[in-house]
Short mmCIF file of C-alpha atoms and ligand atoms in Angstrom, two decimals:
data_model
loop_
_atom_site.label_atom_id
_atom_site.label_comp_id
_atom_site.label_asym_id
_atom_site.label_seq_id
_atom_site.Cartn_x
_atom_site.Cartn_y
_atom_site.Cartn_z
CA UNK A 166 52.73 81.76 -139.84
CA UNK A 167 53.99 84.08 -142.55
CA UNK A 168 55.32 87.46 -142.03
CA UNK A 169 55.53 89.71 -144.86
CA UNK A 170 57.66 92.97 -144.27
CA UNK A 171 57.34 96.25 -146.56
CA UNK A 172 60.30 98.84 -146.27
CA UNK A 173 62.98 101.21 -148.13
CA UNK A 174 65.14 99.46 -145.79
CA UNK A 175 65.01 95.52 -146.34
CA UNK A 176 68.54 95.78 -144.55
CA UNK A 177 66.32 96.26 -141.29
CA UNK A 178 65.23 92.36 -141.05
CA UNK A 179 68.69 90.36 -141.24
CA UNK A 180 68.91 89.95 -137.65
CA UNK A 181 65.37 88.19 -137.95
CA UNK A 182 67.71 85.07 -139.39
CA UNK A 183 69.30 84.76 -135.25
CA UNK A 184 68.54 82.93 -132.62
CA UNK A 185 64.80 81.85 -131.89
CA UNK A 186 63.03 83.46 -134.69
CA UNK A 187 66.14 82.49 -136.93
CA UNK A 188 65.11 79.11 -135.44
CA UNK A 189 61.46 79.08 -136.23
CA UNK A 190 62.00 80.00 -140.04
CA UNK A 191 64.77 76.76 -140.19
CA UNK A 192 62.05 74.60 -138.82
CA UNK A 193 59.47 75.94 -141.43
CA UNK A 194 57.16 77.19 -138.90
CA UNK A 195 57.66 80.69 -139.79
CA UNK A 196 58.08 81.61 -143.32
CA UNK A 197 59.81 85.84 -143.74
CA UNK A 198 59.63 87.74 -147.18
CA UNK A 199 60.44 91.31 -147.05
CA UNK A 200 60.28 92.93 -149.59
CA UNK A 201 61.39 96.81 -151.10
CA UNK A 202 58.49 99.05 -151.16
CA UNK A 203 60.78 101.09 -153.92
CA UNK A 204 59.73 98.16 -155.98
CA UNK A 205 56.43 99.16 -156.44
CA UNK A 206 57.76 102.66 -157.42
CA UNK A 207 57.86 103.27 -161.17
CA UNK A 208 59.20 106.86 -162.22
CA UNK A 209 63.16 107.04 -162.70
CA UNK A 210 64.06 108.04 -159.20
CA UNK A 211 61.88 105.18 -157.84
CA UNK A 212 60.33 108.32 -155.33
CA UNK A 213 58.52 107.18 -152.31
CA UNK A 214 57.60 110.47 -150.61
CA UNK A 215 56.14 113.75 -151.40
CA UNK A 216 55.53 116.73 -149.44
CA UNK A 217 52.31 117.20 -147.52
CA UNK A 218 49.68 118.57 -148.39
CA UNK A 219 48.87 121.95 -145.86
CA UNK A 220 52.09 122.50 -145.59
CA UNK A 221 54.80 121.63 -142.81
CA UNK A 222 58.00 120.39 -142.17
CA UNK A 223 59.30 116.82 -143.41
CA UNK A 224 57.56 114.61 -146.26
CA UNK A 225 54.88 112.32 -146.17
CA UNK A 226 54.88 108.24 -148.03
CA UNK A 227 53.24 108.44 -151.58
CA UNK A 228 49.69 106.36 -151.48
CA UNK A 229 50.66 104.72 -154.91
CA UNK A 230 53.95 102.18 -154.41
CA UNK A 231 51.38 101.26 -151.03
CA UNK A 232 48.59 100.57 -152.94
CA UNK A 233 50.40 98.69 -155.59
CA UNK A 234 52.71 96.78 -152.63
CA UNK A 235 49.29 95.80 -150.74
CA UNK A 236 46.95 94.34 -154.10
CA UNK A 237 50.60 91.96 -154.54
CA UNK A 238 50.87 90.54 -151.04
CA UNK A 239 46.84 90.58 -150.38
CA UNK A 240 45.39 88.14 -151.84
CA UNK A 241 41.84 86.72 -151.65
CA UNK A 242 42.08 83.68 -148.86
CA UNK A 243 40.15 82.27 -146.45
CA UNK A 244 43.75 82.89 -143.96
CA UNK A 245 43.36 84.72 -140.60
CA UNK A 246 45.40 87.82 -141.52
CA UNK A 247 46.39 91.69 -140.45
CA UNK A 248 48.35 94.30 -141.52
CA UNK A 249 50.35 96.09 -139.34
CA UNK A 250 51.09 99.76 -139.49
CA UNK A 251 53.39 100.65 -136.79
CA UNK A 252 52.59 104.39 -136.29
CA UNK A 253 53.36 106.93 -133.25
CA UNK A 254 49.42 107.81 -133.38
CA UNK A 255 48.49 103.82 -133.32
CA UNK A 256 47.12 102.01 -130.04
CA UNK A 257 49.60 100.95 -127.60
CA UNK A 258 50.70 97.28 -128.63
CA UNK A 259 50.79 95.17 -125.43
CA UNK A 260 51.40 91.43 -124.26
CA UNK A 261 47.64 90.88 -124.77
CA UNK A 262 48.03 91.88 -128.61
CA UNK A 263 50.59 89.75 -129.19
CA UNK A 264 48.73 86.83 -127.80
CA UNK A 265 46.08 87.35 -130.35
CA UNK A 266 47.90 88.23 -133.21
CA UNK A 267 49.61 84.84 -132.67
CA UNK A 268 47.05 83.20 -133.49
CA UNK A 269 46.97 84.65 -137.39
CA UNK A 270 48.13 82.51 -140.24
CA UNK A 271 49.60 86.09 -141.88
CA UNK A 272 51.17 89.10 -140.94
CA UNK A 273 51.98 92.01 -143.23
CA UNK A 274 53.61 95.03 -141.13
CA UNK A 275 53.31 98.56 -144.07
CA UNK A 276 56.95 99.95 -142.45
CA UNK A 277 56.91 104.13 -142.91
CA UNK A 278 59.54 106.29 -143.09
CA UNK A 279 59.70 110.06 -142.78
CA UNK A 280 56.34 111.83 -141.58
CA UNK A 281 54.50 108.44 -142.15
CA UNK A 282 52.25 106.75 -145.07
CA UNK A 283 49.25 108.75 -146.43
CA UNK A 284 46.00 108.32 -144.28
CA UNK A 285 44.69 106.79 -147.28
CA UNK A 286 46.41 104.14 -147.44
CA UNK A 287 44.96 102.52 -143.77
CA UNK A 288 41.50 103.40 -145.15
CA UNK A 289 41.94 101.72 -148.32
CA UNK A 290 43.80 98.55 -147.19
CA UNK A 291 40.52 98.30 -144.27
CA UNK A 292 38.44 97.48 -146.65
CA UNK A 293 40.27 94.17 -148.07
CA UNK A 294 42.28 93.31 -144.75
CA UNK A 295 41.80 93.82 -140.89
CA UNK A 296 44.16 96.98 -140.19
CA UNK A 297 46.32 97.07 -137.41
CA UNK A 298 47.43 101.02 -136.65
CA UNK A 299 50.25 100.28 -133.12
CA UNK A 300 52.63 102.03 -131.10
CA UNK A 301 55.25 100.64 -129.52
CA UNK A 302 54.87 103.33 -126.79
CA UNK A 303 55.03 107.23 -126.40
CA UNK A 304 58.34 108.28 -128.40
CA UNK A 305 58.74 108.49 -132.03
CA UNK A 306 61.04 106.38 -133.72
CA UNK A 307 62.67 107.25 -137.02
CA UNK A 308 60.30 105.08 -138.91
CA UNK A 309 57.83 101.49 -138.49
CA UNK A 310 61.23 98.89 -138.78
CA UNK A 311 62.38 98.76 -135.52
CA UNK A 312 58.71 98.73 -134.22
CA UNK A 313 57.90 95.63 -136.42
CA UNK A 314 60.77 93.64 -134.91
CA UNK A 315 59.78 94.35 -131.80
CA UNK A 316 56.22 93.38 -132.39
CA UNK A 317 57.59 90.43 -134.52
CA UNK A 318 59.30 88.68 -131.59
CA UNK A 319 56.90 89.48 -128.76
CA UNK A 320 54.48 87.44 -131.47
CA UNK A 321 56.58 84.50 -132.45
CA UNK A 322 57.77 83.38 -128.80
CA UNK A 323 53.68 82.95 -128.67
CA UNK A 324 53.55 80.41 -131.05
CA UNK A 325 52.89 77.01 -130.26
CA UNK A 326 56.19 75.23 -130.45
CA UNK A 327 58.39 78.30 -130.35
CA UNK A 328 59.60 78.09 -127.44
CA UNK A 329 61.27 74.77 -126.29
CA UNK A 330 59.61 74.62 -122.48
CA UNK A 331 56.11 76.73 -122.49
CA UNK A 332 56.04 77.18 -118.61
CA UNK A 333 58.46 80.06 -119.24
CA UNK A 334 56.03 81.84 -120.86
CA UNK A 335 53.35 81.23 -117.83
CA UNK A 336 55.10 83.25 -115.27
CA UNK A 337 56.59 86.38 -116.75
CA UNK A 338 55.48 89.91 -116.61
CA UNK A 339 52.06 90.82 -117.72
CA UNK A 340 51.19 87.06 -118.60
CA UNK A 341 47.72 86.19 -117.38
CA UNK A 342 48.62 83.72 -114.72
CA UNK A 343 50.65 86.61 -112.94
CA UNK A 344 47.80 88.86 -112.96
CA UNK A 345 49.40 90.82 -115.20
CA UNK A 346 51.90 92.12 -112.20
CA UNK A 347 55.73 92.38 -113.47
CA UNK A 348 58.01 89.38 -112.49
CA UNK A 349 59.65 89.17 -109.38
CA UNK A 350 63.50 89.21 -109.24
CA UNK A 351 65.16 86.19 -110.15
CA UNK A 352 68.81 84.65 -108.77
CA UNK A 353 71.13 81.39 -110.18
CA UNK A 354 74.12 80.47 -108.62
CA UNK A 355 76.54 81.55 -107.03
CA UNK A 356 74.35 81.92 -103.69
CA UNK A 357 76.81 84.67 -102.28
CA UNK A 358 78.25 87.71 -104.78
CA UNK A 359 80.27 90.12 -104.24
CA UNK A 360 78.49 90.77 -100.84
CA UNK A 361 75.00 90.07 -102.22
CA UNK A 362 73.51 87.39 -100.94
CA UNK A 363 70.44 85.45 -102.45
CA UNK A 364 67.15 85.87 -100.52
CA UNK A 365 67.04 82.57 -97.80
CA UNK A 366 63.52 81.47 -98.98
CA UNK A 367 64.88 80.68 -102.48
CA UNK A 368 67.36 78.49 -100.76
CA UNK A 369 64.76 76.92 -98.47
CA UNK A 370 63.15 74.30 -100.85
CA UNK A 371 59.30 75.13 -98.99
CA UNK A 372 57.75 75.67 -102.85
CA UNK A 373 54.47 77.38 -101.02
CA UNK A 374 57.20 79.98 -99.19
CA UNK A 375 58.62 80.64 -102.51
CA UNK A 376 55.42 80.97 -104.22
CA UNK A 377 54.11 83.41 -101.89
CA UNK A 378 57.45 85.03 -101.40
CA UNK A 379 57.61 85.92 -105.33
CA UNK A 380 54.10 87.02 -105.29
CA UNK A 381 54.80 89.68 -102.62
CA UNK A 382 57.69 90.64 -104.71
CA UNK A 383 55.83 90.88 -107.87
CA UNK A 384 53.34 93.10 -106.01
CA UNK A 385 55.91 95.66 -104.55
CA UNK A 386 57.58 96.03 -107.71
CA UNK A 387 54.52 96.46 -109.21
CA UNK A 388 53.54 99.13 -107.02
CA UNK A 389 56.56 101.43 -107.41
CA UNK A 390 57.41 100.88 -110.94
CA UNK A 391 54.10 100.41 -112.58
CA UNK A 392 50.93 101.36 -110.29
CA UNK A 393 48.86 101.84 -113.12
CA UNK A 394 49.33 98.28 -113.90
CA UNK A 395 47.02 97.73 -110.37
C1 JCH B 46 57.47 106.55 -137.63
C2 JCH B 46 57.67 109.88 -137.57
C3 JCH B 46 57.37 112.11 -136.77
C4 JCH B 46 56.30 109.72 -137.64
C5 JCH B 46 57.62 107.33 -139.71
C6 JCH B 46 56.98 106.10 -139.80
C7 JCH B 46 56.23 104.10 -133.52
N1 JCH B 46 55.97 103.83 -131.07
C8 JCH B 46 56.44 104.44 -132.19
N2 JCH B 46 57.15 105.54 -132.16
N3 JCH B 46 57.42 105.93 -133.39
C9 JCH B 46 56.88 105.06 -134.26
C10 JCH B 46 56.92 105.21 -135.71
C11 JCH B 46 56.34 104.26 -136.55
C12 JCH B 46 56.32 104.44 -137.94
C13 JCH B 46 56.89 105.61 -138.47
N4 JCH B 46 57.91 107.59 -138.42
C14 JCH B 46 58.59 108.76 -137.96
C15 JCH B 46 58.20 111.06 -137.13
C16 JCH B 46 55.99 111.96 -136.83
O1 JCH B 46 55.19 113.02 -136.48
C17 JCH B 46 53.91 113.08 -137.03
C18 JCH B 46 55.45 110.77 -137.27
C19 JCH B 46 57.51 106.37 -136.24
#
């Protein structure tokens, strides 16, 4: 998969060079460009923003270093492909989006800053790519960076190979094969700390108590944390 990254703040991706993703790019199953959208700006103060039109507080992303940034890193192919727009006003991205967008051989994510991109830019880029508007849930962020990483590695742990034993992706929270309840508390050793003790039935070895014993667990919690998950 290739991710492609558009931002005034390239600084935003290092940590994508750690651990798993970090990982992923070493084995050359994940290839990362990101790339300054101020590059695509052309008058003497490389501007970005304007103010908006109606009036109001704050600025608004210029359509033209987009448009220019989007006909470099789109072109023509027959490759499964989306880009991105993390936006406060997008759909809520989930576990189920990531699964899908796992699947795609590209991945461009358009990263705003101040009052976000010009709508025209979304309509535009629709017609040459399929256009991904996403929140990352109701609060606003100071701009689409730190949304994209998120996205970014709730997508790569879903690619095949990412992750070194695949049955710990099976029974987390809001993976299929848990209903899509949350996960159920989880213990290591030691058995006994500070007071707490771990529940018996963990320590029982009877796999079908456990099983059913998590299950209950990973309905409660579901209940009082997240009912509308039910
Ligand atoms: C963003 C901003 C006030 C936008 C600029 C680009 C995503 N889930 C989630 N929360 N916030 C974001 C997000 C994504 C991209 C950008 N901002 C800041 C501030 C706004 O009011 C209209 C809009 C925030």
């Amino acid at each position: 998969m290739r991710l492609d990254y558009v931002t005034i703040f390239p600084g935003y991706f290092g940590p994508l060079s750690l651990s798993l993703i970090g990982k992923a790019i070493e084995s050359g199953r994940l290839t990362v460009v990101v790339h300054d959208l101020r590059d695509w700006a052309h008058d003497v103060h490389r501007s970005v923003d304007d103010t908006p039109f109606g009036g109001g507080a704050g600025m608004v992303m210029k359509p033209e270093p987009w448009g220019e940034a989007l006909d470099a890193l789109i072109q023509p192919s027959p490759a499964r492909r989306a880009l991105i727009i993390p936006s406060p006003s997008g759909e809520v991205f989930s576990h189920r989006c990531a699964v899908e967008l796992a699947g795609y051989d590209q991945l461009i994510f358009a990263c705003g800053r101040y009052e976000g991109i010009d709508a025209r830019v979304a309509d535009y880029a629709s017609t040459i790519i399929e256009v991904r508007e996403l929140s990352l849930g109701d609060y606003v962020l100071n701009g689409g960076e730190v949304a994209a990483l998120a996205m970014t590695e709730a997508i790569v742990r879903l690619m095949p190979g990412i992750i070194g034993n695949p049955d710990s992706l099976a029974e987390e929270s809001h993976s299929a094969t848990l209903d899509n309840l949350l996960e159920y508390p989880v213990y290591t050793k030691p058995a006994a700390w500070r007071g707490r003790e771990v529940p018996e039935v963990l320590l029982s070895g009877h796999h079908a108590k456990i099983a059913a014993w998590r299950r209950d667990q990973a309905e409660a919690l579901t209940r009082a944390r997240r009912p509308d998950l039910l």
